CSV table of C-alpha atoms and ligand atoms in Angstrom, one decimal:
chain,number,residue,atom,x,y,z
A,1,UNK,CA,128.8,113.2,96.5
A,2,UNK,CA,129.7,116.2,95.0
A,3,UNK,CA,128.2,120.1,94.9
A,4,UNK,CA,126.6,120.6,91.3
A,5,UNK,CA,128.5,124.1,90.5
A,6,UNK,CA,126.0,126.5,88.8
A,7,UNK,CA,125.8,130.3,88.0
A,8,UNK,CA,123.7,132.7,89.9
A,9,UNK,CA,121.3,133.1,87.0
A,10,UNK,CA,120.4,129.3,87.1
A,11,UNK,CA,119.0,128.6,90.2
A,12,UNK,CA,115.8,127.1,90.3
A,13,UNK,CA,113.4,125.5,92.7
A,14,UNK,CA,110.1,123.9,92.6
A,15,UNK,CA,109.5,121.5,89.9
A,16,UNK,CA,107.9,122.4,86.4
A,17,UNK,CA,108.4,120.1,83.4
A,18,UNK,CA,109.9,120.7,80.8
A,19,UNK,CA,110.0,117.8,78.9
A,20,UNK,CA,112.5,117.8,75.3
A,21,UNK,CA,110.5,116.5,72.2
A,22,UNK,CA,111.7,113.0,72.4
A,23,UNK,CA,112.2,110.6,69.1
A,24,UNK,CA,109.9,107.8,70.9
A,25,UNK,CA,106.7,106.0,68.3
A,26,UNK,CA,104.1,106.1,71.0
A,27,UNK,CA,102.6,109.4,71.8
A,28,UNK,CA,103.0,110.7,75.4
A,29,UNK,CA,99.9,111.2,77.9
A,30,UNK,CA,100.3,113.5,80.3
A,31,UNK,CA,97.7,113.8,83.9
A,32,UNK,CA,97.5,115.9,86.5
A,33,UNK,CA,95.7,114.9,90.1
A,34,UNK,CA,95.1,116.8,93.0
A,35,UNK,CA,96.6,114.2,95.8
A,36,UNK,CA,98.6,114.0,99.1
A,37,UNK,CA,97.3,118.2,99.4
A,38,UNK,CA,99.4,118.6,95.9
A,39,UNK,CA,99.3,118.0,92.3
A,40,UNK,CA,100.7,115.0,91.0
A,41,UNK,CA,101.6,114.7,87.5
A,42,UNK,CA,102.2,111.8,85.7
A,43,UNK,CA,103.6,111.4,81.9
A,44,UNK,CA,103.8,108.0,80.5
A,45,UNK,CA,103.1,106.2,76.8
A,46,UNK,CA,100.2,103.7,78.8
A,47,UNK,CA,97.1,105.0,80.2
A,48,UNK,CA,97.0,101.2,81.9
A,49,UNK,CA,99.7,101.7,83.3
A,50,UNK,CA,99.6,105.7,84.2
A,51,UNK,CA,96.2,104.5,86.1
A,52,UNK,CA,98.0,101.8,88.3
A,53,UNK,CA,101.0,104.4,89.2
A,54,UNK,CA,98.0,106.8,90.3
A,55,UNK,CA,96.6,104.2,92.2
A,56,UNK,CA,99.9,103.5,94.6
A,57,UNK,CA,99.8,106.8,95.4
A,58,UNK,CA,96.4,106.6,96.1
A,59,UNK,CA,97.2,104.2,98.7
A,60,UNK,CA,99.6,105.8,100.4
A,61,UNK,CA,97.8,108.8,100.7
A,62,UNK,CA,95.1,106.8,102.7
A,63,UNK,CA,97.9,105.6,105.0
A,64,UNK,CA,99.6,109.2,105.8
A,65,UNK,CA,96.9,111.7,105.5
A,66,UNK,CA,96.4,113.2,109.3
A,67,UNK,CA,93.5,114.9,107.9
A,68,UNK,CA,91.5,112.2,107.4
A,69,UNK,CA,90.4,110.2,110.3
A,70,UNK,CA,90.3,106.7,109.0
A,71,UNK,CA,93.9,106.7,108.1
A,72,UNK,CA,96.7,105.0,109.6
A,73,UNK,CA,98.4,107.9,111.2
A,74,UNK,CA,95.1,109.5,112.5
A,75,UNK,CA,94.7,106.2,114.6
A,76,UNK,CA,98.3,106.3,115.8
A,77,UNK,CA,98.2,110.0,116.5
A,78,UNK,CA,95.0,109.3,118.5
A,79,UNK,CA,95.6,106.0,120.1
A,80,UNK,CA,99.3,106.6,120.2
A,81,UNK,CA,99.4,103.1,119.0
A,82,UNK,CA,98.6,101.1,116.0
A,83,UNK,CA,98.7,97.4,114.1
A,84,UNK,CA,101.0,98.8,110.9
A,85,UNK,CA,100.4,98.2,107.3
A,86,UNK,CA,103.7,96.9,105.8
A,87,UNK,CA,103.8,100.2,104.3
A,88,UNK,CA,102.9,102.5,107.2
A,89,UNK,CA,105.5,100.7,109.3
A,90,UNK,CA,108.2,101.5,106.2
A,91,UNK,CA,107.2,105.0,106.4
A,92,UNK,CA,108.0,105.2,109.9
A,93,UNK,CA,111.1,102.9,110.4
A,94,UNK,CA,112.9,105.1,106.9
A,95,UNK,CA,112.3,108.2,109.0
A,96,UNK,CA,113.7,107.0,112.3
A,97,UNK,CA,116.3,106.0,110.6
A,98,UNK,CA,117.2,109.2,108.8
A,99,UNK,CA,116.1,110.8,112.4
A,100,UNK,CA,119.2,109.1,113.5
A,101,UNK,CA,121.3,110.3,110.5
A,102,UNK,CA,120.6,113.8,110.8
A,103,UNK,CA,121.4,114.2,114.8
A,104,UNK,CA,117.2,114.8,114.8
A,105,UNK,CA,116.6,117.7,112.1
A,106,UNK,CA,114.7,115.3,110.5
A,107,UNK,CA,112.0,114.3,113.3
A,108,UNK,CA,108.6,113.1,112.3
A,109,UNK,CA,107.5,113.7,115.5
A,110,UNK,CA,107.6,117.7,115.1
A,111,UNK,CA,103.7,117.3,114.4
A,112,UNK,CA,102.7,119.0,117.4
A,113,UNK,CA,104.9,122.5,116.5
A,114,UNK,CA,103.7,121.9,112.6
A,115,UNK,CA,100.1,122.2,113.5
A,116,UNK,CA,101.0,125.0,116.6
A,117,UNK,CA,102.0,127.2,114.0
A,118,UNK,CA,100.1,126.5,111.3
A,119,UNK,CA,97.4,127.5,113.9
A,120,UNK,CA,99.1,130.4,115.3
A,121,UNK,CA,99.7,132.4,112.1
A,122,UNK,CA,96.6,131.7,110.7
A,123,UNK,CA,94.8,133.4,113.8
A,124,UNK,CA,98.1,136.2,113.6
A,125,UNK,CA,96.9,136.9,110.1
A,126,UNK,CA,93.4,137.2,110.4
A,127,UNK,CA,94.0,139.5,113.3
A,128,UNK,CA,96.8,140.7,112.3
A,129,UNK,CA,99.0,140.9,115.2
A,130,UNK,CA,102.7,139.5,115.5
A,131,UNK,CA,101.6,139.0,119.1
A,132,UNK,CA,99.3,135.5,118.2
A,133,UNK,CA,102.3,133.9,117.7
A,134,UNK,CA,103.3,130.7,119.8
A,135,UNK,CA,104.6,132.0,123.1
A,136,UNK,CA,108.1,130.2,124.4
A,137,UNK,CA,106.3,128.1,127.0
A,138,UNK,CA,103.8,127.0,124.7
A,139,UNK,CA,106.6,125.9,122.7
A,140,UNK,CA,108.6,124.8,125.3
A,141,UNK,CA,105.5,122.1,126.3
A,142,UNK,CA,105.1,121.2,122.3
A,143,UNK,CA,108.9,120.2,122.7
A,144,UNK,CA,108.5,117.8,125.0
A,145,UNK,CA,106.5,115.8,122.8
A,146,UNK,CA,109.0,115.7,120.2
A,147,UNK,CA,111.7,113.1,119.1
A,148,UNK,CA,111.7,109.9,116.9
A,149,UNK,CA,113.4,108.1,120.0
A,150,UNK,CA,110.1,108.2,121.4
A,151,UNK,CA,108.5,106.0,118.9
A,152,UNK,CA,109.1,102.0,119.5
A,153,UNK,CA,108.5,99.6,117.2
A,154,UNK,CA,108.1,95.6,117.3
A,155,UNK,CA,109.0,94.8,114.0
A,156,UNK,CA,107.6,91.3,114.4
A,157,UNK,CA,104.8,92.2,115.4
A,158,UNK,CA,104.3,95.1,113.2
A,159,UNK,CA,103.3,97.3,116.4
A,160,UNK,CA,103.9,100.9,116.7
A,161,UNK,CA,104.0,102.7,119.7
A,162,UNK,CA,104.9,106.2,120.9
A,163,UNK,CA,106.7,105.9,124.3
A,164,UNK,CA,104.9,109.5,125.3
A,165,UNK,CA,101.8,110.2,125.8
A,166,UNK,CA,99.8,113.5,123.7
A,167,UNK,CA,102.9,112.7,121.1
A,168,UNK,CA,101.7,112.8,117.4
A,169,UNK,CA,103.6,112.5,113.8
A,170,UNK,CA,103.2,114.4,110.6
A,171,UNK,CA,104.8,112.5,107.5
A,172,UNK,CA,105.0,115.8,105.0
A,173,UNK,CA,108.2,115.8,105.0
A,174,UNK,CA,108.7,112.0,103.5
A,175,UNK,CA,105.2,110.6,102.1
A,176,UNK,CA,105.4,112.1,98.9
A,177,UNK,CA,108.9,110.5,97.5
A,178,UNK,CA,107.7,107.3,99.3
A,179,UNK,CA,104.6,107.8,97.0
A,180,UNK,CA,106.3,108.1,94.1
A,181,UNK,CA,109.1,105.5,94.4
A,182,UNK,CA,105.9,102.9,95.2
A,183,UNK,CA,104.2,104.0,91.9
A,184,UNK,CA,107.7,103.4,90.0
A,185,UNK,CA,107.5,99.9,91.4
A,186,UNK,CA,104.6,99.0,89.7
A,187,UNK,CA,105.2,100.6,86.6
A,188,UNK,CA,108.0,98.3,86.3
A,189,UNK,CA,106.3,95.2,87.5
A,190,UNK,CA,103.8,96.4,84.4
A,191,UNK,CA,107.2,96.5,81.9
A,192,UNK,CA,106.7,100.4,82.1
A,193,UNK,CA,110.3,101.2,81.3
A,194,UNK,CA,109.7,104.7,80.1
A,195,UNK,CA,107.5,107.3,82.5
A,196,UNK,CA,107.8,110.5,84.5
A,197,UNK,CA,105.8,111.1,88.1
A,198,UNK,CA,105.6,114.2,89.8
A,199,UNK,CA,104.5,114.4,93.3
A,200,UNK,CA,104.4,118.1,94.1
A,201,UNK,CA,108.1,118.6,93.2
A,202,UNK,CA,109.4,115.1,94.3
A,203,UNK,CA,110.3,113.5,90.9
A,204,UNK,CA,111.1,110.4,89.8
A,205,UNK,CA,111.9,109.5,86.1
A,206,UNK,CA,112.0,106.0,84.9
A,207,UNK,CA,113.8,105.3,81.6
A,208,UNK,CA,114.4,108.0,79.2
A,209,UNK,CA,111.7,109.4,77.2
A,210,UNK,CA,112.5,108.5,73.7
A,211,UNK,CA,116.0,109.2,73.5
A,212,UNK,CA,116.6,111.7,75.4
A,213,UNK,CA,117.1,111.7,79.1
A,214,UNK,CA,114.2,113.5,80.8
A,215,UNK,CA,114.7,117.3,81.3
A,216,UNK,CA,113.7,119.2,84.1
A,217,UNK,CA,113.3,122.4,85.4
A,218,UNK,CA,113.3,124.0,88.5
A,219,UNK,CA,111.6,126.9,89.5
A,220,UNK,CA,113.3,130.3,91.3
A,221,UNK,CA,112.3,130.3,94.8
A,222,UNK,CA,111.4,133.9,94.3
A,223,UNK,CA,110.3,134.0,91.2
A,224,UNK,CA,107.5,131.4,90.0
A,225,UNK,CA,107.2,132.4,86.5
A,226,UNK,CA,111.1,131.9,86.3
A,227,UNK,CA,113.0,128.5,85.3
A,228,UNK,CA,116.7,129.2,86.7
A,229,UNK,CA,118.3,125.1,86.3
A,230,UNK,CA,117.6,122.0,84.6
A,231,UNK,CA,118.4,118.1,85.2
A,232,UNK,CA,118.7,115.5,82.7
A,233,UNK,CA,117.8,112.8,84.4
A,234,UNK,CA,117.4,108.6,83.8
A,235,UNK,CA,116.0,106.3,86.7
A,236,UNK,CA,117.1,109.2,89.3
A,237,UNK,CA,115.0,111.1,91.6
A,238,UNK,CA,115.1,114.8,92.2
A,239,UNK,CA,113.3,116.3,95.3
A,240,UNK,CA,113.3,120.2,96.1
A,241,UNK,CA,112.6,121.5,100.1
A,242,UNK,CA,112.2,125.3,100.5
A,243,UNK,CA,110.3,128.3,102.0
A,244,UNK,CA,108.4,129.1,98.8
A,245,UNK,CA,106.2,127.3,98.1
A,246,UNK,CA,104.2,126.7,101.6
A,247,UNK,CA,105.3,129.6,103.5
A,248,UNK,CA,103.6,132.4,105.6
A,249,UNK,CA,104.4,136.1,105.2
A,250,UNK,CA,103.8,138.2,108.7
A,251,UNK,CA,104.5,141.2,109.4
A,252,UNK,CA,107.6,141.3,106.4
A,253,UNK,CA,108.6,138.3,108.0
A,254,UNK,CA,108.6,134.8,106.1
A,255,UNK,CA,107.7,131.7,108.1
A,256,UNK,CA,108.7,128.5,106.3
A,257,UNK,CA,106.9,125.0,107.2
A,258,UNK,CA,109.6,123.1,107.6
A,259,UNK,CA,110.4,123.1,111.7
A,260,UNK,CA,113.5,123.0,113.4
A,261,UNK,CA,113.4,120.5,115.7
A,262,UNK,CA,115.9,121.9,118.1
A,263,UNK,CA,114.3,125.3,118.5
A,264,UNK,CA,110.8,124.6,118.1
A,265,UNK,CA,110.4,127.5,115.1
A,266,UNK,CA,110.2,127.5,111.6
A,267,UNK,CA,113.6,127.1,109.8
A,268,UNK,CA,115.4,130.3,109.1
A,269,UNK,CA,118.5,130.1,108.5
A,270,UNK,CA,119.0,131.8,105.1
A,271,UNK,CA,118.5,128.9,103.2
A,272,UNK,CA,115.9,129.6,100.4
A,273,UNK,CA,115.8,126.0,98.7
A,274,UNK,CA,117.7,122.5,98.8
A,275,UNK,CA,117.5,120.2,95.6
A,276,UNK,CA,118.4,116.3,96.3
A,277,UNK,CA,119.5,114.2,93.2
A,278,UNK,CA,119.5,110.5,94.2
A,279,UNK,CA,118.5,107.3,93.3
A,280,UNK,CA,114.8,107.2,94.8
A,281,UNK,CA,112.3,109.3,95.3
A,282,UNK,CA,111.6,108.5,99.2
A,283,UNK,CA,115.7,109.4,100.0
A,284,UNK,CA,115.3,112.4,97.8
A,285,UNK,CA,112.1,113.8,99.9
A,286,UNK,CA,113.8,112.8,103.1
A,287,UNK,CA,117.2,114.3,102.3
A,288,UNK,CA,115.7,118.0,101.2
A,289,UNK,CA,113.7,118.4,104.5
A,290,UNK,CA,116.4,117.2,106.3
A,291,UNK,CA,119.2,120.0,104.9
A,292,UNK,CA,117.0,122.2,105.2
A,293,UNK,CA,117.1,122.4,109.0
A,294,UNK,CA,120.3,121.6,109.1
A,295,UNK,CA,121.6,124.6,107.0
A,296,UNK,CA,124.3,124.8,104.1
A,297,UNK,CA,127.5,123.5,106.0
A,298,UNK,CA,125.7,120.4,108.6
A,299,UNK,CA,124.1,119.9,105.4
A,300,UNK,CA,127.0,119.5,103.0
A,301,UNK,CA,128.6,117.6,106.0
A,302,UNK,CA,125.4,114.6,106.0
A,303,UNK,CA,125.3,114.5,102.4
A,304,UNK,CA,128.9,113.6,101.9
A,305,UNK,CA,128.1,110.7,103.4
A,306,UNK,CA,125.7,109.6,101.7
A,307,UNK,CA,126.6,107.6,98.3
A,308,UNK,CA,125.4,108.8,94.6
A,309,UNK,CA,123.6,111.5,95.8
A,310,UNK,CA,123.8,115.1,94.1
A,311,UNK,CA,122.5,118.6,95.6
A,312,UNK,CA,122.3,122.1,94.7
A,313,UNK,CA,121.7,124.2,97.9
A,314,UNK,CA,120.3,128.0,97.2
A,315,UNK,CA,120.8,130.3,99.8
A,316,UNK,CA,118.9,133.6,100.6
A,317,UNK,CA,121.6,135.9,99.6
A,318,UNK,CA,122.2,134.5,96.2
A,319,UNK,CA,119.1,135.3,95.2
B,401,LIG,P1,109.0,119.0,102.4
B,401,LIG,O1,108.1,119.9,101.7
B,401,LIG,O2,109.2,117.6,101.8
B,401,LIG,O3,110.3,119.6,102.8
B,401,LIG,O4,108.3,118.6,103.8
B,401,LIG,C1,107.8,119.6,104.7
B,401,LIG,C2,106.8,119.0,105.5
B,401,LIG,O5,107.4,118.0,106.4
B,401,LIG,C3,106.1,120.0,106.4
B,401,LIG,O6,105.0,120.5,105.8
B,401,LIG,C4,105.7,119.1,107.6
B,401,LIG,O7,104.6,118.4,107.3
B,401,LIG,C5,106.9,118.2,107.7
B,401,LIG,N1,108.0,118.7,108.6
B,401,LIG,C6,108.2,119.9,109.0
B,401,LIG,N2,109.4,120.0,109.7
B,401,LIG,C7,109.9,118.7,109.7
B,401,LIG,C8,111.1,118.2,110.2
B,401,LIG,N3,112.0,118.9,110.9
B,401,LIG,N4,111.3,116.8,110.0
B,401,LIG,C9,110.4,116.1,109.3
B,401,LIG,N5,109.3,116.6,108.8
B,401,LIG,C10,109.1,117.9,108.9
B,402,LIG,MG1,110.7,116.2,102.0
């Protein structure tokens, strides 16, 4: 585990492409899809195959959406308990288990604070008034609600259950990697050994892309037209968390989306981005949610512990 050292003027965030002219025979496709509320891009030699790795995501999108009523977590968050999908109950036992890991900064069950103040800024916007935000017994109630403890699961028989009842879970903060690390899968059970998938800035390359490792670039938090770092990267996945790219400005105030569990508000604790490098795309997602609420030094702390993983954290002031 080690700190990736980098100068001021090369710190990125978000995830563009940039992908080197590789020496590879077969020409490159390239598609972009609006799914999981982001774009997922996917660059691969086989249509076939390209198709398949859209598909997976597909899939998972109809398990973790709580938009859409039908899915998986719509009937848990309503019932507050549900038959799981093999993949629904992954979903849920990775993100206790990383609950666990980070003391609870990474808490799936934060859904009820997400949505809170979603809500509440939306209305403080409209009306503009600082004073339509959540009020500290409103929170305090949301709170409650909230901690991965709460959830039990009989593995046997695939049964999840929340221990609490008005609880509710939000999988933002993990769906996407687990996404793209299902779509890998079955590019390789297809003998795809050479493709790139982005799921809104949770990247996973398989292979190399000709030659060359597949370069990457990362976007300035605070500056979208601006490419600060890159990655060359081979079967690793890169993940980026931050308050840039879903945030809300009030009153000269930024309000990231990414809750602390602890406190019941948004993050804001001068960090403007977190970049996981690690060996799938699911860790990766977790990982750069999860040091985002904990902050640069917890952070550093968790991810020492955690094997072959790389990070670059960006804070406020060094922008
Ligand atoms: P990401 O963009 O991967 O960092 O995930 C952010 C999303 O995760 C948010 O939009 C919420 O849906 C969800 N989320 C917010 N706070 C947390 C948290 N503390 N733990 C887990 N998921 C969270
Ligand atoms: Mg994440």
């Amino acid at each position: 585990m080690r700190q990736i050292k980098f100068c001021r003027a090369c710190i990125v965030l978000y995830c563009s492409l940039f992908i080197l002219a590789g020496c590879s025979q077969k020409p490159y496709h390239k598609e972009t899809r609006i799914m999981m509320g982001t774009f997922v891009e996917i660059t691969c030699q086989d249509k076939t195959a390209m198709n398949a790795a859209f598909e997976e995501i597909k899939k998972i999108e109809n398990i973790a959406n709580k938009f859409s009523p039908a899915s998986e977590i719509s009937r848990l968050n309503k019932n507050g308990e549900i038959k799981a999908s093999p993949d629904f109950l992954n979903l849920i036992k990775e993100s206790k288990k990383y609950y666990a890991l980070s003391g609870g900064a990474f808490d799936i069950t934060v859904s009820p604070l997400v949505d809170t103040w979603k809500n509440k800024i939306k209305e403080a916007l409209e009306k503009k008034s600082e004073n339509l935000l959540p009020a500290e017994d409103e929170l305090g109630d949301k709170l409650t609600l909230v901690g991965s403890d709460k959830i039990f699961i009989n593995q046997k028989e695939s049964l999840v259950k929340f221990t609490q009842s008005g609880m509710s879970i939000d999988l933002g903060g993990i769906a996407k990697g687990y996404a793209v690390d299902k779509a890998v899968l079955r590019l390789k059970a297809l003998g795809i050994n050479s493709c790139l998938i982005n799921a809104g800035g949770n990247i996973y390359c398989l292979g190399k892309k000709g030659k060359r490792k597949w370069h990457i670039g990362i976007q300035h938090p605070r500056n979208p037209g601006k490419l600060l770092f890159y990655l060359d990267l081979e079967n690793q996945a890169v993940a980026t968390s931050g308050d840039y790219e879903q945030y809300f400005m009030l009153a000269g105030k930024r309000y990231s989306h990414i809750i602390n569990p602890e406190t019941g508000y948004p993050v804001d604790n001068g960090l403007a981005s977190v970049t996981i490098i690690t060996k799938d795309a699911t860790t990766a997602d977790i990982l750069s949610t999860t040091v985002f609420v904990l902050g640069k030094e917890k952070g550093q702390a968790l991810l020492e512990k955690i094997a072959n993983t790389e990070y670059r954290i960006i804070e406020e002031k060094d922008l």
